[in-house]
């Protein structure tokens, strides 16, 4: 592989104009395609085959009038202090608003709270249920704007009016705060290279990469219903890995120039050696992200494949466009001082060399200290609670959060988590069976009310509304959903199922929880085989996997401490501590594993390169670490900066995954790779590179260390 990539790097360097034009044409075409084909993405999460979704499908078949798959909104009216919504002026304003809501284009019904008795005991609040004819993903911006105008009618009468529900889910966007991460990344690059030109090349390739990747996601979104989080994740990962991959190749290019190679040969060697590591590091990330598709959850598959595609584009750019840009930059990448970024020419040993020397002299105490520190940080993970995002965790300034709080205050927290119970019977028997099911449900612990609400014309399907005493994300509500489902068959001839947003979220959380272990096994297993291929060793891949488990445990501990327990909540902008979003752990497992293997490949590849070229075990560790430590640290700081920028997002999921990825990179790159890896490699010594003879013969030699290049140079000399 090193020989092939060496030729590719030299070719791209020589034919830089052609390479640059091809990539610019591709970028322009994808951007135009995205602007032409893009459509609003979905903010909802659905999983086919779950009990709640099966109930929705049944209602769609037998009781389409119920609009089970349509979006909903709950409009809450609150009277001024000391007043009642039943007063004539407020009652008339509410009635006018309800009529206006009912007449909106995508709305099928809007209930009058005075007819449905949706008033709190003091009559200081009321709410209207608004049902839409389309799903939340298809509610147009015009419909949302019309809903807000209707609410203004009641506001004009002096009422406080807020709304919640999936009909109000807006497109997830990124804001200017994320730019802070890019600025910090640029500063790190300038400090690392001491050259504006060298610092600008990784940023330029990253911008091209995310332009291609995110535009490609929007093009696909023109033909499929994608989650609104899909382009955000593609942007987040694409930006981080593109900068890192380019950083490693530019750093190696500068090193080869300092060693006396001419620019074209230096570009070839940089792509042949560091580029090989980029290929395999990128493969591990792609495997981890694409592996999300084995779970069988559509929105996870979409996000994983989109991010994997962006990472793949970043790898291709690093191998082709970057050496072409190096051809344009020439010797300017060395900066005015022309110093080697790895410090190989410095008279005083670099910090990395001094650090690894310290670890090599005291590997056991250093290893124990790192393990204890990560173990302590991981302790909160034992209290991990999972739930889908609810409006109770939304920004306090949002109308959804205000409506949620008003409902909880005036009607009790359970009204925010109403359950829809579907009773399936023989024709004509649904009404009677629904009454019997309602009686049984009313007797369950934690039920405030169980009310039969509607029966279809055929009389074989009926609906009940069950109001829990607990909030949507409480474990008591989850227990209640299971208890109601246990009533299936309790009434002779009646099937019982539960749906509604709360039940859907509970089912999604359960499916994600069940999928975590098999996903982890698939990803770790495939990546282990890939690392055996890269390092031709069994212990090095095993150590990499164990190091990842330490990183992910500490990461989950930090996430629980901040987002669930509320530690430093104000610092990170966590308005409402609560359960961790259900799909965050599985995302962290996939993404962090890929990123962890990035640093493993980049750092340990240099150690293996020294070992292959004849260095002793300890010398290979210290020399390889000294060469790679500075650039790996810089790459980690860049990733931390990029991910940390997303902590400022108002979206809870984006904020949580940004924090989780930033802290995970810190744990993995700084603690595991900079401390634990050299300590363990020193203790293992020559055994680190052990591979059974039979396996050594079976594993193909991919030569990412550039051994073939070194041999060819000896022959040429």
XYZ file of C-alpha atoms in Angstrom:
717
model
C 0.000 0.000 0.000
C 2.798 2.431 0.847
C 4.221 2.091 -2.666
C 0.844 2.729 -4.307
C 0.122 5.764 -2.120
C 3.651 7.054 -2.741
C 2.953 7.064 -6.495
C -0.456 8.652 -5.883
C 1.073 11.453 -3.824
C 3.740 12.212 -6.445
C 1.159 12.142 -9.238
C -1.151 14.526 -7.379
C 1.806 16.824 -6.671
C 2.808 16.938 -10.362
C -0.733 17.234 -11.754
C -1.943 19.624 -9.132
C -3.956 21.808 -11.493
C -5.963 18.885 -12.837
C -6.598 17.485 -9.332
C -7.645 20.871 -7.975
C -10.014 21.525 -10.880
C -11.662 18.093 -10.530
C -12.341 18.596 -6.827
C -13.616 22.156 -7.355
C -16.000 20.956 -10.083
C -17.265 18.190 -7.778
C -17.731 20.689 -4.953
C -19.624 23.104 -7.171
C -21.847 20.339 -8.555
C -22.772 18.992 -5.115
C -23.470 22.453 -3.697
C -25.738 23.263 -6.648
C -27.424 19.875 -6.270
C -27.975 20.483 -2.558
C -29.475 23.930 -3.158
C -31.741 22.485 -5.838
C -32.864 19.220 -4.240
C -32.699 19.814 -0.483
C -35.934 19.636 1.482
C -36.725 20.029 5.200
C -35.433 17.127 7.279
C -37.331 15.293 9.975
C -36.922 16.001 13.668
C -38.788 12.836 14.666
C -37.522 9.364 15.499
C -39.329 6.246 14.367
C -38.469 2.545 14.560
C -40.535 0.092 12.502
C -41.671 -3.026 14.332
C -41.832 -1.626 17.860
C -45.099 -2.185 19.794
C -45.998 1.510 19.638
C -45.357 1.677 15.888
C -47.407 -1.487 15.333
C -50.304 0.191 17.114
C -49.932 3.250 14.867
C -49.940 0.996 11.798
C -53.098 -0.742 13.053
C -54.849 2.596 13.531
C -53.736 3.722 10.082
C -55.418 0.627 8.627
C -58.639 0.530 10.682
C -59.082 4.011 12.088
C -57.417 6.558 9.774
C -59.713 9.276 11.123
C -57.791 9.098 14.406
C -54.712 10.467 12.645
C -52.355 8.323 14.725
C -49.385 9.031 12.471
C -50.067 12.748 12.213
C -48.268 15.493 14.071
C -49.833 17.014 17.165
C -49.638 20.282 19.040
C -50.982 21.232 22.441
C -51.838 24.929 22.737
C -51.944 26.077 26.372
C -53.890 29.146 27.523
C -53.116 30.710 30.928
C -55.120 33.571 32.446
C -53.396 36.533 34.137
C -52.824 36.164 37.903
C -56.105 36.184 39.831
C -58.224 35.745 36.700
C -59.997 32.739 35.107
C -59.980 31.506 31.524
C -63.753 30.991 31.932
C -64.348 34.754 31.964
C -66.258 35.848 28.873
C -63.494 37.857 27.229
C -60.962 35.047 27.632
C -63.455 32.352 26.653
C -64.281 34.218 23.460
C -60.581 34.722 22.641
C -59.884 31.005 23.180
C -62.862 30.068 21.008
C -61.684 32.369 18.214
C -58.197 30.884 18.411
C -59.515 27.308 18.287
C -61.652 28.108 15.225
C -58.655 29.713 13.544
C -56.519 26.656 14.351
C -59.156 24.270 13.013
C -59.206 26.144 9.703
C -55.468 25.823 9.017
C -54.485 23.964 5.869
C -52.736 20.924 7.395
C -54.897 20.713 10.547
C -57.639 18.057 10.801
C -59.008 19.094 14.218
C -58.560 21.510 17.094
C -60.474 20.734 20.294
C -62.377 23.330 22.286
C -61.126 23.039 25.900
C -64.558 24.068 27.246
C -66.207 21.177 25.422
C -63.535 18.594 26.319
C -63.248 19.922 29.910
C -59.515 20.488 29.416
C -59.378 23.044 32.232
C -57.424 22.795 35.448
C -59.385 22.733 38.770
C -58.974 26.479 39.339
C -59.891 27.275 35.705
C -56.741 29.357 35.408
C -55.489 27.281 32.475
C -56.912 25.395 29.504
C -55.453 23.577 26.524
C -56.508 22.639 23.007
C -55.320 19.495 21.238
C -54.442 20.201 17.596
C -54.151 17.248 15.216
C -52.452 17.483 11.837
C -53.057 15.480 8.676
C -49.307 14.955 8.099
C -46.381 13.805 10.191
C -44.134 16.241 12.007
C -41.544 15.986 9.229
C -44.076 17.261 6.682
C -45.559 20.148 8.648
C -44.587 23.175 6.600
C -43.045 26.376 7.861
C -46.188 28.139 6.653
C -48.339 25.933 8.906
C -46.110 26.641 11.909
C -46.268 30.361 11.174
C -50.068 30.183 10.875
C -50.251 28.355 14.216
C -48.243 31.138 15.834
C -50.524 33.781 14.301
C -53.567 31.975 15.714
C -51.934 31.974 19.150
C -51.405 35.728 18.845
C -55.206 36.125 18.700
C -55.511 34.907 22.302
C -52.380 36.749 23.364
C -53.971 39.952 22.180
C -56.735 39.388 24.748
C -54.184 39.245 27.579
C -53.742 35.466 27.839
C -50.398 33.703 28.055
C -50.322 31.251 25.145
C -47.633 28.633 24.455
C -47.543 25.460 22.360
C -45.742 22.111 22.434
C -45.752 18.961 20.327
C -43.916 17.417 17.402
C -45.691 19.775 14.970
C -43.428 22.544 16.258
C -40.144 20.728 15.743
C -38.022 23.079 13.684
C -35.001 22.285 11.574
C -31.838 21.639 13.610
C -29.232 24.219 12.670
C -25.742 25.182 13.688
C -24.939 28.647 14.895
C -21.990 31.041 15.054
C -20.800 29.514 18.340
C -19.467 26.491 16.438
C -17.115 28.829 14.555
C -15.199 29.275 17.829
C -13.994 25.675 17.519
C -12.677 26.337 14.011
C -10.856 29.461 15.170
C -9.197 27.558 18.009
C -8.266 24.784 15.559
C -6.644 27.374 13.295
C -4.617 28.756 16.222
C -3.437 25.263 17.156
C -2.347 24.662 13.555
C -0.434 27.951 13.418
C 1.336 27.186 16.715
C 2.104 23.625 15.616
C 3.513 24.535 12.216
C 4.719 28.086 12.749
C 3.453 28.822 9.237
C 0.183 30.341 8.057
C 0.443 28.450 4.772
C 0.933 25.092 6.465
C -1.889 25.861 8.912
C -4.205 26.900 6.104
C -3.903 23.681 4.076
C -5.714 21.408 6.590
C -8.433 24.028 7.028
C -8.871 24.376 3.266
C -9.178 20.626 2.692
C -11.570 20.403 5.646
C -13.834 23.095 4.183
C -13.889 21.306 0.839
C -14.585 18.011 2.621
C -17.516 19.227 4.680
C -18.855 21.119 1.669
C -18.915 17.876 -0.314
C -20.115 15.716 2.567
C -22.894 17.928 3.895
C -24.070 18.873 0.394
C -24.197 15.175 -0.451
C -26.370 14.578 2.623
C -28.789 17.299 1.512
C -28.927 15.791 -1.991
C -29.839 12.394 -0.538
C -32.373 14.163 1.661
C -34.129 15.323 -1.482
C -35.079 11.700 -2.186
C -35.443 10.298 1.341
C -36.756 11.510 4.697
C -33.606 12.135 6.731
C -33.321 13.093 10.368
C -32.508 16.752 10.961
C -29.505 15.634 13.024
C -27.913 13.853 10.045
C -26.197 16.873 8.423
C -25.123 18.187 11.843
C -23.306 14.940 12.666
C -21.745 14.839 9.186
C -20.525 18.424 9.677
C -19.173 17.745 13.155
C -17.193 14.602 12.265
C -16.200 15.654 8.764
C -14.670 18.883 10.012
C -12.734 17.210 12.819
C -11.274 14.243 10.919
C -10.516 16.241 7.761
C -8.324 18.662 9.716
C -6.640 15.825 11.592
C -5.883 13.722 8.514
C -4.419 16.688 6.667
C -2.422 17.650 9.751
C -0.673 14.276 9.857
C 0.267 14.335 6.182
C 1.446 17.968 6.207
C 3.498 17.269 9.321
C 5.161 14.263 7.661
C 5.754 16.303 4.488
C 7.597 18.982 6.478
C 9.627 16.275 8.195
C 10.655 14.807 4.833
C 11.627 18.256 3.553
C 13.766 18.764 6.648
C 15.403 15.404 5.947
C 16.596 16.737 2.567
C 14.052 15.375 0.109
C 12.874 17.483 -2.830
C 9.224 18.629 -2.547
C 7.754 16.070 -4.971
C 9.534 13.145 -3.316
C 8.606 14.509 0.122
C 4.945 14.609 -0.898
C 5.162 11.031 -2.137
C 6.757 9.830 1.097
C 4.272 11.756 3.234
C 1.314 10.193 1.446
C 2.997 6.769 1.351
C 3.635 6.671 5.105
C 1.311 9.058 6.973
C -1.241 8.576 4.182
C -1.280 4.826 4.845
C -2.097 5.518 8.465
C -4.833 7.920 7.323
C -6.383 5.191 5.154
C -6.586 2.669 7.974
C -7.604 5.249 10.565
C -10.364 6.380 8.236
C -11.430 2.775 7.681
C -11.885 2.235 11.412
C -14.076 5.345 11.655
C -16.106 4.285 8.603
C -16.544 0.761 10.022
C -17.703 2.149 13.358
C -20.199 4.540 11.766
C -21.464 2.246 9.023
C -21.844 -0.439 11.695
C -24.799 1.550 13.041
C -26.789 0.088 10.148
C -26.688 -3.425 11.689
C -28.913 -2.193 14.516
C -31.900 -1.848 12.192
C -32.915 1.636 13.400
C -33.489 3.873 10.348
C -32.457 7.261 11.767
C -29.262 5.785 13.257
C -28.450 4.125 9.936
C -28.950 7.441 8.138
C -26.743 9.405 10.506
C -24.053 6.712 10.579
C -23.851 6.314 6.802
C -23.888 10.073 6.210
C -21.053 10.648 8.665
C -19.136 7.640 7.286
C -19.461 9.034 3.770
C -18.113 12.404 4.903
C -15.144 10.708 6.585
C -14.443 8.704 3.406
C -14.441 11.935 1.395
C -12.007 13.436 3.908
C -9.630 10.503 3.379
C -9.762 10.891 -0.415
C -9.090 14.614 -0.115
C -6.101 14.000 2.161
C -4.605 11.566 -0.367
C -5.204 13.613 -3.527
C -6.155 17.267 -3.054
C -3.732 17.833 -0.172
C -0.571 16.764 -2.079
C -1.809 18.897 -4.975
C -2.071 21.886 -2.633
C 1.402 21.073 -1.328
C 2.562 21.414 -4.918
C 1.101 24.917 -5.063
C 2.563 25.872 -1.679
C 6.014 24.462 -2.348
C 8.591 25.273 0.311
C 6.333 27.876 1.958
C 4.824 25.212 4.209
C 8.087 25.200 6.192
C 7.553 28.777 7.327
C 10.161 31.480 7.716
C 11.984 29.549 10.399
C 11.902 26.366 8.365
C 11.838 24.252 11.492
C 10.784 20.627 11.694
C 7.441 20.469 13.579
C 8.496 17.288 15.264
C 11.560 18.872 16.712
C 13.978 16.353 15.212
C 16.603 19.018 14.613
C 16.410 20.608 18.034
C 19.446 20.302 20.249
C 17.283 19.885 23.319
C 15.053 16.801 23.407
C 11.444 17.594 22.554
C 8.786 17.497 25.253
C 7.414 14.260 23.781
C 10.816 12.597 24.055
C 11.238 13.739 27.647
C 7.718 12.595 28.534
C 8.078 9.105 27.054
C 11.469 8.799 28.703
C 9.818 9.525 32.053
C 7.140 6.893 31.391
C 9.682 4.306 30.207
C 11.531 4.659 33.533
C 8.352 4.340 35.645
C 5.770 2.447 33.568
C 3.959 0.708 36.458
C 3.133 3.709 38.709
C 2.241 5.850 35.678
C -0.075 3.131 34.349
C -1.761 2.645 37.722
C -2.305 6.388 38.175
C -3.967 6.693 34.745
C -6.167 3.648 35.321
C -7.315 4.887 38.733
C -8.098 8.367 37.376
C -10.223 7.014 34.524
C -11.884 4.530 36.876
C -12.945 7.266 39.291
C -14.341 9.419 36.478
C -16.273 6.401 35.156
C -18.120 5.821 38.470
C -21.181 7.983 37.595
C -21.786 5.771 34.548
C -23.225 3.113 36.894
C -26.157 5.484 37.464
C -26.787 5.976 33.734
C -30.481 6.520 32.922
C -31.635 6.692 29.318
C -34.611 8.409 27.737
C -35.554 10.085 24.490
C -35.399 13.893 24.440
C -38.552 15.550 25.745
C -39.772 19.109 25.729
C -38.963 19.260 29.435
C -35.295 19.412 28.438
C -35.784 22.108 25.801
C -34.437 25.611 26.177
C -36.351 27.606 28.840
C -36.878 30.354 26.254
C -38.645 28.045 23.786
C -42.436 27.938 23.540
C -42.306 24.130 23.819
C -40.601 24.282 27.212
C -42.920 27.037 28.450
C -45.983 25.015 27.396
C -44.545 21.890 29.046
C -43.986 23.752 32.317
C -47.454 25.342 32.236
C -49.128 21.952 31.729
C -47.113 20.383 34.542
C -47.938 23.287 36.844
C -51.647 23.481 36.066
C -52.622 19.881 35.270
C -49.818 17.677 36.628
C -46.742 16.219 34.892
C -48.617 13.212 33.512
C -50.675 15.295 31.093
C -47.424 15.961 29.187
C -47.083 12.199 28.725
C -50.579 11.042 27.836
C -50.801 7.473 26.545
C -53.034 6.288 23.712
C -54.378 2.787 24.328
C -55.700 0.863 21.313
C -58.336 -1.835 21.883
C -58.622 -4.343 19.021
C -61.762 -6.543 18.986
C -64.246 -8.271 16.725
C -66.598 -6.007 14.754
C -69.136 -4.241 16.971
C -67.516 -5.201 20.266
C -64.965 -2.392 20.629
C -67.035 0.040 22.708
C -67.910 -2.489 25.422
C -64.377 -3.916 25.500
C -62.922 -0.409 25.741
C -65.008 0.263 28.857
C -63.732 -2.937 30.496
C -60.122 -2.136 29.585
C -60.589 1.393 30.962
C -61.777 -0.025 34.294
C -58.765 -2.309 34.539
C -56.368 0.455 33.520
C -57.898 2.839 36.083
C -56.972 0.352 38.795
C -53.287 0.278 37.860
C -50.818 2.165 40.083
C -49.854 5.576 38.743
C -52.991 6.194 36.624
C -54.822 9.476 37.119
C -57.499 8.765 34.525
C -58.389 6.224 31.830
C -60.992 7.656 29.467
C -62.548 5.954 26.389
C -62.268 8.573 23.648
C -63.335 7.180 20.247
C -64.480 4.085 18.327
C -64.098 3.512 14.593
C -67.172 3.087 12.351
C -66.677 -0.690 12.068
C -66.737 -1.013 15.840
C -63.617 -3.199 15.934
C -61.115 -0.605 17.200
C -61.419 1.804 20.109
C -59.126 4.368 21.698
C -58.541 5.192 25.349
C -56.608 8.137 26.727
C -54.638 7.227 29.840
C -53.123 10.043 31.897
C -50.208 8.952 34.121
C -49.419 10.556 37.442
C -45.743 10.773 36.480
C -43.802 12.775 33.885
C -42.974 11.310 30.443
C -39.347 10.484 31.310
C -40.019 8.976 34.753
C -39.356 5.293 35.262
C -42.873 5.078 36.746
C -44.311 5.987 33.332
C -42.245 3.260 31.678
C -43.558 0.764 34.243
C -47.109 1.926 33.548
C -46.736 1.384 29.786
C -45.583 -2.192 30.450
C -48.446 -2.768 32.904
C -51.046 -1.605 30.370
C -49.533 -3.816 27.689
C -49.856 -6.735 30.102
C -53.629 -6.204 29.888
C -53.483 -7.624 26.360
C -55.899 -10.563 26.436
C -57.111 -9.783 29.966
C -60.501 -8.843 28.516
C -61.746 -11.813 26.440
C -61.478 -11.134 22.719
C -59.727 -7.774 23.152
C -56.160 -6.988 22.145
C -54.542 -4.070 23.977
C -51.598 -2.002 22.751
C -50.136 1.362 23.743
C -48.873 4.137 21.513
C -48.478 7.910 21.602
C -45.268 9.933 21.730
C -44.369 8.777 25.248
C -44.804 5.091 24.385
C -42.882 5.541 21.123
C -39.967 7.085 23.023
C -39.981 4.270 25.591
C -39.870 1.662 22.821
C -37.029 3.450 21.045
C -35.029 3.591 24.284
C -35.559 -0.133 24.849
C -34.525 -1.021 21.288
C -31.377 1.087 21.586
C -30.519 -0.476 24.928
C -30.921 -3.970 23.461
C -28.810 -3.065 20.406
C -25.811 -1.622 22.286
C -24.088 -4.925 23.167
C -24.313 -6.562 19.698
C -23.262 -3.319 18.041
C -20.268 -3.028 20.318
C -19.305 -6.624 19.528
C -19.572 -6.095 15.757
C -17.611 -2.851 15.714
C -14.879 -3.978 18.085
C -14.572 -7.328 16.298
C -14.212 -5.836 12.821
C -11.833 -3.120 13.976
C -9.753 -5.700 15.893
C -9.273 -7.676 12.682
C -8.340 -4.497 10.833
C -5.758 -3.566 13.472
C -4.279 -7.071 13.341
C -3.825 -6.427 9.627
C -2.246 -3.019 10.280
C 0.113 -3.895 13.144
C 0.647 -7.633 12.527
C 0.184 -8.205 16.245
C -2.442 -9.588 18.615
C -1.563 -7.704 21.781
C -1.474 -4.223 20.240
C -5.072 -4.474 18.878
C -6.206 -6.002 22.192
C -4.619 -3.126 24.098
C -6.286 -0.669 21.719
C -9.714 -2.216 22.368
C -9.241 -2.198 26.140
C -8.041 1.403 26.019
C -11.182 2.323 24.110
C -13.362 0.687 26.759
C -11.634 2.799 29.402
C -12.225 5.931 27.343
C -15.902 5.209 26.741
C -16.513 4.346 30.418
C -14.943 7.611 31.568
C -16.831 9.526 28.867
C -20.182 8.121 29.941
C -19.296 8.923 33.551
C -18.611 12.553 32.640
C -21.815 12.779 30.566
C -23.896 11.419 33.469
C -22.248 13.819 35.928
C -22.991 16.887 33.783
C -26.244 16.115 31.947
C -27.959 13.796 34.441
C -26.616 14.850 37.832
C -26.236 18.514 36.879
C -22.596 18.992 37.903
C -21.259 22.174 36.262
C -24.637 22.463 34.510
C -24.440 26.252 34.307
C -20.959 26.116 32.800
C -22.106 23.853 29.951
C -25.541 25.443 29.512
C -27.560 22.443 30.728
C -30.883 24.035 31.641
C -32.639 20.908 32.894
C -30.557 17.908 34.105
C -32.277 14.610 33.434
C -31.869 11.204 31.784
C -29.236 10.919 29.078
C -30.618 10.820 25.527
C -31.133 7.163 24.616
C -29.082 7.059 21.439
C -26.156 9.078 22.824
C -24.276 6.060 24.292
C -24.476 4.069 21.066
C -23.321 7.098 19.094
C -20.441 7.647 21.463
C -19.454 3.984 21.223
C -19.340 4.125 17.424
C -17.738 7.511 16.969
C -15.311 7.357 19.893
C -14.119 3.917 18.837
C -13.326 5.207 15.378
C -11.535 8.271 16.729
C -9.687 6.209 19.342
C -8.376 3.934 16.636
C -7.285 7.051 14.713
C -4.851 7.994 17.446
C -3.860 4.379 18.000
C -2.965 3.996 14.332
C -1.166 7.324 14.025
C 0.869 6.915 17.204
C 1.659 3.196 17.217
C 2.335 3.125 13.464
C 5.402 5.273 14.104
C 6.474 2.848 16.826
C 6.040 -0.101 14.472
C 7.861 1.808 11.733
C 10.877 2.125 14.023
C 10.552 -1.555 15.034
C 10.367 -2.717 11.400
C 13.430 -0.639 10.568
C 15.464 -2.421 13.255
C 15.061 -0.468 16.519
C 14.880 -2.371 19.822
C 11.548 -2.646 21.699
C 12.045 0.269 24.116
C 13.832 2.395 21.520
C 10.996 1.818 19.049
C 8.464 2.995 21.636
C 10.397 6.086 22.699
C 11.505 7.127 19.199
C 8.101 6.485 17.635
C 6.331 8.303 20.456
C 8.720 11.269 20.272
C 8.055 11.598 16.523
C 4.280 11.335 16.799
C 3.417 12.838 20.201
C 3.397 16.486 19.208
C 1.300 16.065 16.113
C -1.117 13.643 17.849
C -1.541 16.127 20.683
C -2.175 18.924 18.199
C -4.704 16.743 16.363
C -6.465 15.977 19.648
C -6.611 19.662 20.603
C -8.122 20.435 17.202
C -10.779 17.746 17.577
C -11.566 18.865 21.121
C -11.922 22.456 19.893
C -14.223 21.511 17.011
C -16.444 19.278 19.143
C -16.505 21.701 22.066
C -17.873 24.377 19.749
C -21.076 22.334 19.445
C -21.590 22.456 23.234
C -22.976 25.966 22.655
C -25.805 24.594 20.478
C -29.339 25.125 21.881
C -30.226 21.556 20.827
C -29.818 19.142 23.751
C -28.657 16.252 21.559
C -26.099 18.359 19.671
C -24.871 19.846 22.950
C -24.562 16.394 24.573
C -22.781 14.722 21.676
C -20.434 17.704 21.304
C -19.534 17.503 25.002
C -19.276 13.713 24.905
C -16.972 13.671 21.884
C -14.783 16.495 23.202
C -14.265 14.856 26.584
C -13.827 11.435 24.948
C -11.029 12.725 22.714
C -9.371 14.239 25.775
C -9.534 10.967 27.709
C -8.456 8.825 24.789
C -5.787 10.986 23.165
C -4.291 12.601 26.256
C -4.717 9.912 28.913
C -4.947 6.597 27.065
C -2.672 7.217 24.061
C -0.210 9.630 25.695
C 0.090 7.796 29.031
C -1.301 4.262 28.998
C -0.092 3.256 25.515
C 3.631 4.024 26.035
C 3.505 2.500 29.530
C 1.916 -0.742 28.308
C 4.130 -0.908 25.199
C 7.219 -0.494 27.392
C 6.055 -3.281 29.722
C 5.236 -5.611 26.817
C 8.556 -5.030 25.104
C 9.149 -7.304 22.132
C 6.022 -9.331 22.973
C 3.913 -6.384 21.768
C 4.654 -7.402 18.184
C 4.042 -11.136 18.676
C 1.953 -12.872 16.025
C 1.607 -16.679 15.693
C 3.560 -17.990 12.749
C 0.522 -19.493 11.051
C -1.340 -16.200 11.357
C 1.685 -14.264 10.149
C 1.585 -16.278 6.928
C -2.188 -15.819 6.541
C -2.304 -12.054 7.136
C -1.406 -10.051 4.000
C 1.362 -7.486 4.338
C -0.198 -4.058 3.714
C 3.042 -2.224 4.593
C 1.770 1.009 6.080
C 5.216 1.694 7.587
C 6.807 2.262 4.177
C 9.230 -0.665 4.466
C 9.000 -1.240 0.713
C 9.896 2.409 0.129
C 12.949 2.116 2.367
C 14.123 -1.039 0.592
C 13.658 0.589 -2.806
C 15.780 3.548 -1.704
C 18.557 1.196 -0.579
C 18.496 -0.561 -3.951
C 18.489 2.762 -5.826
C 21.460 3.955 -3.786
